PDB file of C-alpha atoms in Angstrom:
ATOM      1  CA  MET A  64      36.357  17.599  20.508  1.00  0.00           C
ATOM      2  CA  ARG A  65      34.284  19.637  18.062  1.00  0.00           C
ATOM      3  CA  GLY A  66      35.391  17.349  15.222  1.00  0.00           C
ATOM      4  CA  ILE A  67      34.224  14.250  17.075  1.00  0.00           C
ATOM      5  CA  ALA A  68      30.816  15.795  17.821  1.00  0.00           C
ATOM      6  CA  LEU A  69      30.439  16.852  14.199  1.00  0.00           C
ATOM      7  CA  SER A  70      31.432  13.358  12.995  1.00  0.00           C
ATOM      8  CA  CYS A  71      28.847  11.789  15.299  1.00  0.00           C
ATOM      9  CA  LEU A  72      26.199  14.165  14.006  1.00  0.00           C
ATOM     10  CA  VAL A  73      27.047  13.318  10.408  1.00  0.00           C
ATOM     11  CA  LEU A  74      26.889   9.575  11.125  1.00  0.00           C
ATOM     12  CA  LEU A  75      23.550   9.835  12.934  1.00  0.00           C
ATOM     13  CA  GLY A  76      22.050  11.759  10.027  1.00  0.00           C
ATOM     14  CA  SER A  77      23.485   9.377   7.445  1.00  0.00           C
ATOM     15  CA  PRO A  78      20.891   7.714   5.175  1.00  0.00           C
ATOM     16  CA  ALA A  79      22.859   4.458   5.427  1.00  0.00           C
ATOM     17  CA  LEU A  80      21.978   4.258   9.124  1.00  0.00           C
ATOM     18  CA  ALA A  81      18.429   5.523   8.729  1.00  0.00           C
ATOM     19  CA  GLU A  82      15.534   3.121   8.989  1.00  0.00           C
ATOM     20  CA  PRO A  83      14.263   1.943   5.551  1.00  0.00           C
ATOM     21  CA  PRO A  84      11.011   3.591   4.396  1.00  0.00           C
ATOM     22  CA  LEU A  85       7.853   2.182   5.966  1.00  0.00           C
ATOM     23  CA  SER A  86       9.762  -0.574   7.797  1.00  0.00           C
ATOM     24  CA  ARG A  87       7.516  -0.092  10.834  1.00  0.00           C
ATOM     25  CA  HIS A  88       4.535  -0.973   8.638  1.00  0.00           C
ATOM     26  CA  PHE A  89       5.913  -3.877   6.605  1.00  0.00           C
ATOM     27  CA  GLY A  90       8.195  -6.484   8.106  1.00  0.00           C
ATOM     28  CA  ALA A  91       8.087  -9.932   9.638  1.00  0.00           C
ATOM     29  CA  GLU A  92       4.490  -9.585  10.784  1.00  0.00           C
ATOM     30  CA  GLN A  93       1.286  -9.566   8.802  1.00  0.00           C
ATOM     31  CA  SER A  94      -0.056  -6.063   8.335  1.00  0.00           C
ATOM     32  CA  CYS A  95      -3.348  -4.795   7.055  1.00  0.00           C
ATOM     33  CA  TYR A  96      -4.462  -1.245   6.339  1.00  0.00           C
ATOM     34  CA  GLU A  97      -7.904  -0.203   5.242  1.00  0.00           C
ATOM     35  CA  ARG A  98     -10.429   2.561   4.918  1.00  0.00           C
ATOM     36  CA  VAL A  99     -14.176   2.131   4.665  1.00  0.00           C
ATOM     37  CA  TYR A 100     -15.919   5.331   3.661  1.00  0.00           C
ATOM     38  CA  SER A 101     -19.149   6.268   5.419  1.00  0.00           C
ATOM     39  CA  ASP A 102     -22.316   7.127   3.534  1.00  0.00           C
ATOM     40  CA  SER A 103     -22.025  10.723   4.762  1.00  0.00           C
ATOM     41  CA  HIS A 104     -18.445  11.014   3.422  1.00  0.00           C
ATOM     42  CA  LEU A 105     -19.501   9.592   0.066  1.00  0.00           C
ATOM     43  CA  ALA A 106     -22.476  11.998  -0.065  1.00  0.00           C
ATOM     44  CA  GLN A 107     -20.038  14.903   0.382  1.00  0.00           C
ATOM     45  CA  HIS A 108     -17.788  13.461  -2.375  1.00  0.00           C
ATOM     46  CA  PRO A 109     -20.192  12.335  -5.115  1.00  0.00           C
ATOM     47  CA  LEU A 110     -17.360  11.867  -7.636  1.00  0.00           C
ATOM     48  CA  GLN A 111     -15.436   9.465  -5.380  1.00  0.00           C
ATOM     49  CA  ARG A 112     -15.835   5.918  -6.667  1.00  0.00           C
ATOM     50  CA  VAL A 113     -13.898   4.079  -3.920  1.00  0.00           C
ATOM     51  CA  THR A 114     -16.097   2.937  -1.048  1.00  0.00           C
ATOM     52  CA  HIS A 115     -13.626   0.540   0.617  1.00  0.00           C
ATOM     53  CA  ILE A 116      -9.866   0.158   0.130  1.00  0.00           C
ATOM     54  CA  ARG A 117      -7.475  -2.339   1.738  1.00  0.00           C
ATOM     55  CA  LEU A 118      -3.767  -3.158   1.474  1.00  0.00           C
ATOM     56  CA  THR A 119      -2.417  -6.345   3.073  1.00  0.00           C
ATOM     57  CA  HIS A 120       1.058  -7.767   3.506  1.00  0.00           C
ATOM     58  CA  ASP A 121       1.888 -11.216   4.854  1.00  0.00           C
ATOM     59  CA  ALA A 122       5.645 -11.749   5.026  1.00  0.00           C
ATOM     60  CA  LYS A 123       5.266 -15.509   5.483  1.00  0.00           C
ATOM     61  CA  HIS A 124       3.521 -15.969   2.149  1.00  0.00           C
ATOM     62  CA  SER A 125       5.055 -13.342  -0.054  1.00  0.00           C
ATOM     63  CA  GLY A 126       8.462 -13.411  -1.709  1.00  0.00           C
ATOM     64  CA  PRO A 127      10.981 -12.681  -2.814  1.00  0.00           C
ATOM     65  CA  PHE A 128      12.491 -15.891  -1.558  1.00  0.00           C
ATOM     66  CA  GLY A 129      16.063 -16.385  -0.359  1.00  0.00           C
ATOM     67  CA  THR A 130      18.382 -19.237  -1.278  1.00  0.00           C
ATOM     68  CA  ASP A 131      16.982 -21.243   1.650  1.00  0.00           C
ATOM     69  CA  GLY A 132      13.492 -21.136   0.112  1.00  0.00           C
ATOM     70  CA  LYS A 133      12.150 -18.909   2.895  1.00  0.00           C
ATOM     71  CA  PRO A 134      10.757 -15.451   2.212  1.00  0.00           C
ATOM     72  CA  MET A 135      13.218 -12.607   2.620  1.00  0.00           C
ATOM     73  CA  LEU A 136      11.758 -10.100   5.054  1.00  0.00           C
ATOM     74  CA  TYR A 137      11.716  -6.370   4.524  1.00  0.00           C
ATOM     75  CA  PRO A 138      13.953  -4.366   4.934  1.00  0.00           C
ATOM     76  CA  ASP A 139      16.483  -7.032   3.857  1.00  0.00           C
ATOM     77  CA  ALA A 140      14.417  -7.961   0.793  1.00  0.00           C
ATOM     78  CA  PRO A 141      14.627  -5.654  -2.233  1.00  0.00           C
ATOM     79  CA  GLU A 142      10.830  -5.469  -2.394  1.00  0.00           C
ATOM     80  CA  ILE A 143       7.686  -6.574  -0.610  1.00  0.00           C
ATOM     81  CA  VAL A 144       4.570  -8.222  -1.967  1.00  0.00           C
ATOM     82  CA  VAL A 145       1.181  -6.698  -1.157  1.00  0.00           C
ATOM     83  CA  ASN A 146      -2.423  -7.441  -1.985  1.00  0.00           C
ATOM     84  CA  PHE A 147      -4.491  -4.446  -3.043  1.00  0.00           C
ATOM     85  CA  TRP A 148      -8.282  -4.538  -2.663  1.00  0.00           C
ATOM     86  CA  VAL A 149     -10.862  -1.952  -3.654  1.00  0.00           C
ATOM     87  CA  ALA A 150     -14.664  -1.738  -3.727  1.00  0.00           C
ATOM     88  CA  LEU A 151     -16.256   0.791  -6.068  1.00  0.00           C
ATOM     89  CA  ARG A 152     -19.680   2.377  -6.154  1.00  0.00           C
ATOM     90  CA  GLY A 153     -22.048   0.333  -8.246  1.00  0.00           C
ATOM     91  CA  TYR A 154     -19.975  -2.897  -8.148  1.00  0.00           C
ATOM     92  CA  PRO A 155     -21.014  -5.701  -5.785  1.00  0.00           C
ATOM     93  CA  ASP A 156     -17.571  -7.297  -5.348  1.00  0.00           C
ATOM     94  CA  MET A 157     -14.121  -6.123  -4.338  1.00  0.00           C
ATOM     95  CA  TYR A 158     -11.474  -6.019  -7.030  1.00  0.00           C
ATOM     96  CA  ASN A 159      -8.024  -7.251  -6.051  1.00  0.00           C
ATOM     97  CA  ALA A 160      -4.526  -7.535  -7.445  1.00  0.00           C
ATOM     98  CA  THR A 161      -1.049  -8.459  -6.284  1.00  0.00           C
ATOM     99  CA  GLY A 162       1.518  -5.708  -6.198  1.00  0.00           C
ATOM    100  CA  PHE A 163       5.215  -5.257  -5.549  1.00  0.00           C
ATOM    101  CA  CYS A 164       6.638  -2.333  -3.572  1.00  0.00           C
ATOM    102  CA  TRP A 165      10.208  -1.072  -3.264  1.00  0.00           C
ATOM    103  CA  PRO A 166      11.858   1.750  -1.299  1.00  0.00           C
ATOM    104  CA  GLU A 167      11.611   5.061  -3.118  1.00  0.00           C
ATOM    105  CA  GLY A 168      12.698   8.244  -1.364  1.00  0.00           C
ATOM    106  CA  ASP A 169      10.940   8.529   1.997  1.00  0.00           C
ATOM    107  CA  GLY A 170       8.221   6.079   0.954  1.00  0.00           C
ATOM    108  CA  MET A 171       7.645   3.174  -1.394  1.00  0.00           C
ATOM    109  CA  GLY A 172       6.810   2.912  -5.055  1.00  0.00           C
ATOM    110  CA  CYS A 173       4.467   0.069  -5.983  1.00  0.00           C
ATOM    111  CA  GLY A 174       3.254  -1.575  -9.164  1.00  0.00           C
ATOM    112  CA  LEU A 175       0.483  -4.088  -9.762  1.00  0.00           C
ATOM    113  CA  GLU A 176       1.158  -7.294 -11.657  1.00  0.00           C
ATOM    114  CA  CYS A 177       0.673  -7.353 -15.425  1.00  0.00           C
ATOM    115  CA  ASP A 178       1.036  -3.595 -15.877  1.00  0.00           C
ATOM    116  CA  GLY A 179      -1.989  -2.986 -13.668  1.00  0.00           C
ATOM    117  CA  GLY A 180      -0.850   0.491 -12.664  1.00  0.00           C
ATOM    118  CA  GLN A 181       1.302   2.158 -10.070  1.00  0.00           C
ATOM    119  CA  PHE A 182       0.807   3.770  -6.692  1.00  0.00           C
ATOM    120  CA  SER A 183       2.982   5.055  -3.884  1.00  0.00           C
ATOM    121  CA  LEU A 184       2.908   4.633  -0.116  1.00  0.00           C
ATOM    122  CA  GLU A 185       3.865   7.208   2.499  1.00  0.00           C
ATOM    123  CA  ASP A 186       4.251   6.887   6.259  1.00  0.00           C
ATOM    124  CA  ARG A 187       1.633   8.922   8.136  1.00  0.00           C
ATOM    125  CA  GLY A 188       2.364   7.827  11.693  1.00  0.00           C
ATOM    126  CA  PRO A 189       2.671   4.599  13.647  1.00  0.00           C
ATOM    127  CA  ASP A 190      -0.659   3.192  12.428  1.00  0.00           C
ATOM    128  CA  GLN A 191      -1.377   4.986   9.151  1.00  0.00           C
ATOM    129  CA  ILE A 192      -0.164   4.984   5.573  1.00  0.00           C
ATOM    130  CA  LEU A 193      -1.173   7.169   2.656  1.00  0.00           C
ATOM    131  CA  LEU A 194      -1.746   5.402  -0.664  1.00  0.00           C
ATOM    132  CA  LYS A 195      -1.545   7.653  -3.740  1.00  0.00           C
ATOM    133  CA  ILE A 196      -2.609   6.395  -7.158  1.00  0.00           C
ATOM    134  CA  ASN A 197      -0.330   7.583  -9.953  1.00  0.00           C
ATOM    135  CA  ASN A 198      -2.688   7.320 -12.951  1.00  0.00           C
ATOM    136  CA  GLU A 199      -4.975   4.350 -13.500  1.00  0.00           C
ATOM    137  CA  ILE A 200      -5.359   1.018 -11.725  1.00  0.00           C
ATOM    138  CA  TYR A 201      -6.448  -2.027 -13.716  1.00  0.00           C
ATOM    139  CA  PHE A 202      -7.807  -5.259 -12.248  1.00  0.00           C
ATOM    140  CA  HIS A 203      -7.735  -7.724 -15.110  1.00  0.00           C
ATOM    141  CA  ASP A 204      -5.985 -11.020 -14.275  1.00  0.00           C
ATOM    142  CA  CYS A 205      -3.113 -10.346 -16.699  1.00  0.00           C
ATOM    143  CA  ASP A 206      -5.266 -10.220 -19.797  1.00  0.00           C
ATOM    144  CA  GLU A 207      -6.959  -7.323 -21.523  1.00  0.00           C
ATOM    145  CA  GLY A 208      -9.473  -5.886 -19.138  1.00  0.00           C
ATOM    146  CA  GLU A 209     -11.259  -2.826 -18.024  1.00  0.00           C
ATOM    147  CA  GLU A 210      -9.872   0.196 -16.236  1.00  0.00           C
ATOM    148  CA  VAL A 211     -11.748   0.371 -12.998  1.00  0.00           C
ATOM    149  CA  LEU A 212     -10.020   3.154 -11.099  1.00  0.00           C
ATOM    150  CA  THR A 213      -8.720   6.441 -12.454  1.00  0.00           C
ATOM    151  CA  ALA A 214      -6.883   8.854 -10.168  1.00  0.00           C
ATOM    152  CA  GLU A 215      -9.365  11.653 -10.679  1.00  0.00           C
ATOM    153  CA  PRO A 216     -11.015  13.686  -9.270  1.00  0.00           C
ATOM    154  CA  ASP A 217     -11.637  12.230  -5.771  1.00  0.00           C
ATOM    155  CA  ASP A 218      -9.816   8.910  -6.098  1.00  0.00           C
ATOM    156  CA  LYS A 219      -6.217  10.123  -5.894  1.00  0.00           C
ATOM    157  CA  SER A 220      -5.127   9.426  -2.323  1.00  0.00           C
ATOM    158  CA  PHE A 221      -6.385   7.332   0.547  1.00  0.00           C
ATOM    159  CA  LEU A 222      -5.373   7.562   4.195  1.00  0.00           C
ATOM    160  CA  MET A 223      -5.599   4.059   5.606  1.00  0.00           C
ATOM    161  CA  THR A 224      -5.322   2.871   9.198  1.00  0.00           C
ATOM    162  CA  ARG A 225      -3.838  -0.385  10.477  1.00  0.00           C
ATOM    163  CA  VAL A 226      -6.486  -2.895  11.510  1.00  0.00           C
ATOM    164  CA  GLU A 227      -6.114  -6.090  13.536  1.00  0.00           C
ATOM    165  CA  SER A 228      -4.626  -9.077  11.737  1.00  0.00           C
ATOM    166  CA  SER A 229      -7.841 -11.035  12.278  1.00  0.00           C
ATOM    167  CA  LEU A 230      -9.553  -8.498  10.009  1.00  0.00           C
ATOM    168  CA  CYS A 231      -7.018  -9.146   7.248  1.00  0.00           C
ATOM    169  CA  ALA A 232      -8.834 -12.207   5.991  1.00  0.00           C
ATOM    170  CA  LEU A 233      -9.510 -12.089   2.288  1.00  0.00           C
ATOM    171  CA  PRO A 234     -12.663 -10.123   1.511  1.00  0.00           C
ATOM    172  CA  GLU A 235     -15.568 -12.217   0.288  1.00  0.00           C
TER     173      GLU A 235
END
C-alpha cells in the first residue's frame, strides 16, 4: 500500500503532468496585461523611463499555424505570439513590436522580432504577470534603429495586471 501511495505522489508531482508555464494567462482567449504608472510613482522614480507598458496576446491572429491553417493554441503550440507596447517619458507615441515566447523553467522566455531584445515572463497570480527585461529592447521595424529601453536602473521589471479584452485595442 505504501508503494502505491508513493507512486501516486511521484506521478502527481511529475513535470509531465504539470500545467505548462503561464497557461492560465495565454491560451485560446485574447489576453491583455498592462501597467500605467501614476505621476506620483514616476516622481518617486525619476530614472524610470517607462510610463505605460502593455503585453497583448490574441490566439486567433497569432501563429504558429497547424497543418489545417488554423493557429495552434498554447500549450499545444511550441510558442505564442505577443505584441509588446511601451510609452517612454518624453516620447509622444507608444513603441511596439511583435515577440515570440516559449516555455522556460517556471515561466516563459521571449524575444522580439529582428533581434529586438529579450525579456521573460513570470506568473504572479491569477491576474498578474511580471515582465523582466534582460538587457535592451529595440523598436526598429527590422532595420537599424535606436535603442529605446535599457534595463537599468528602474526599467528592469514590470508587474502588469490583466485588463478587460475591450481595453486591448491597439494603442493610438
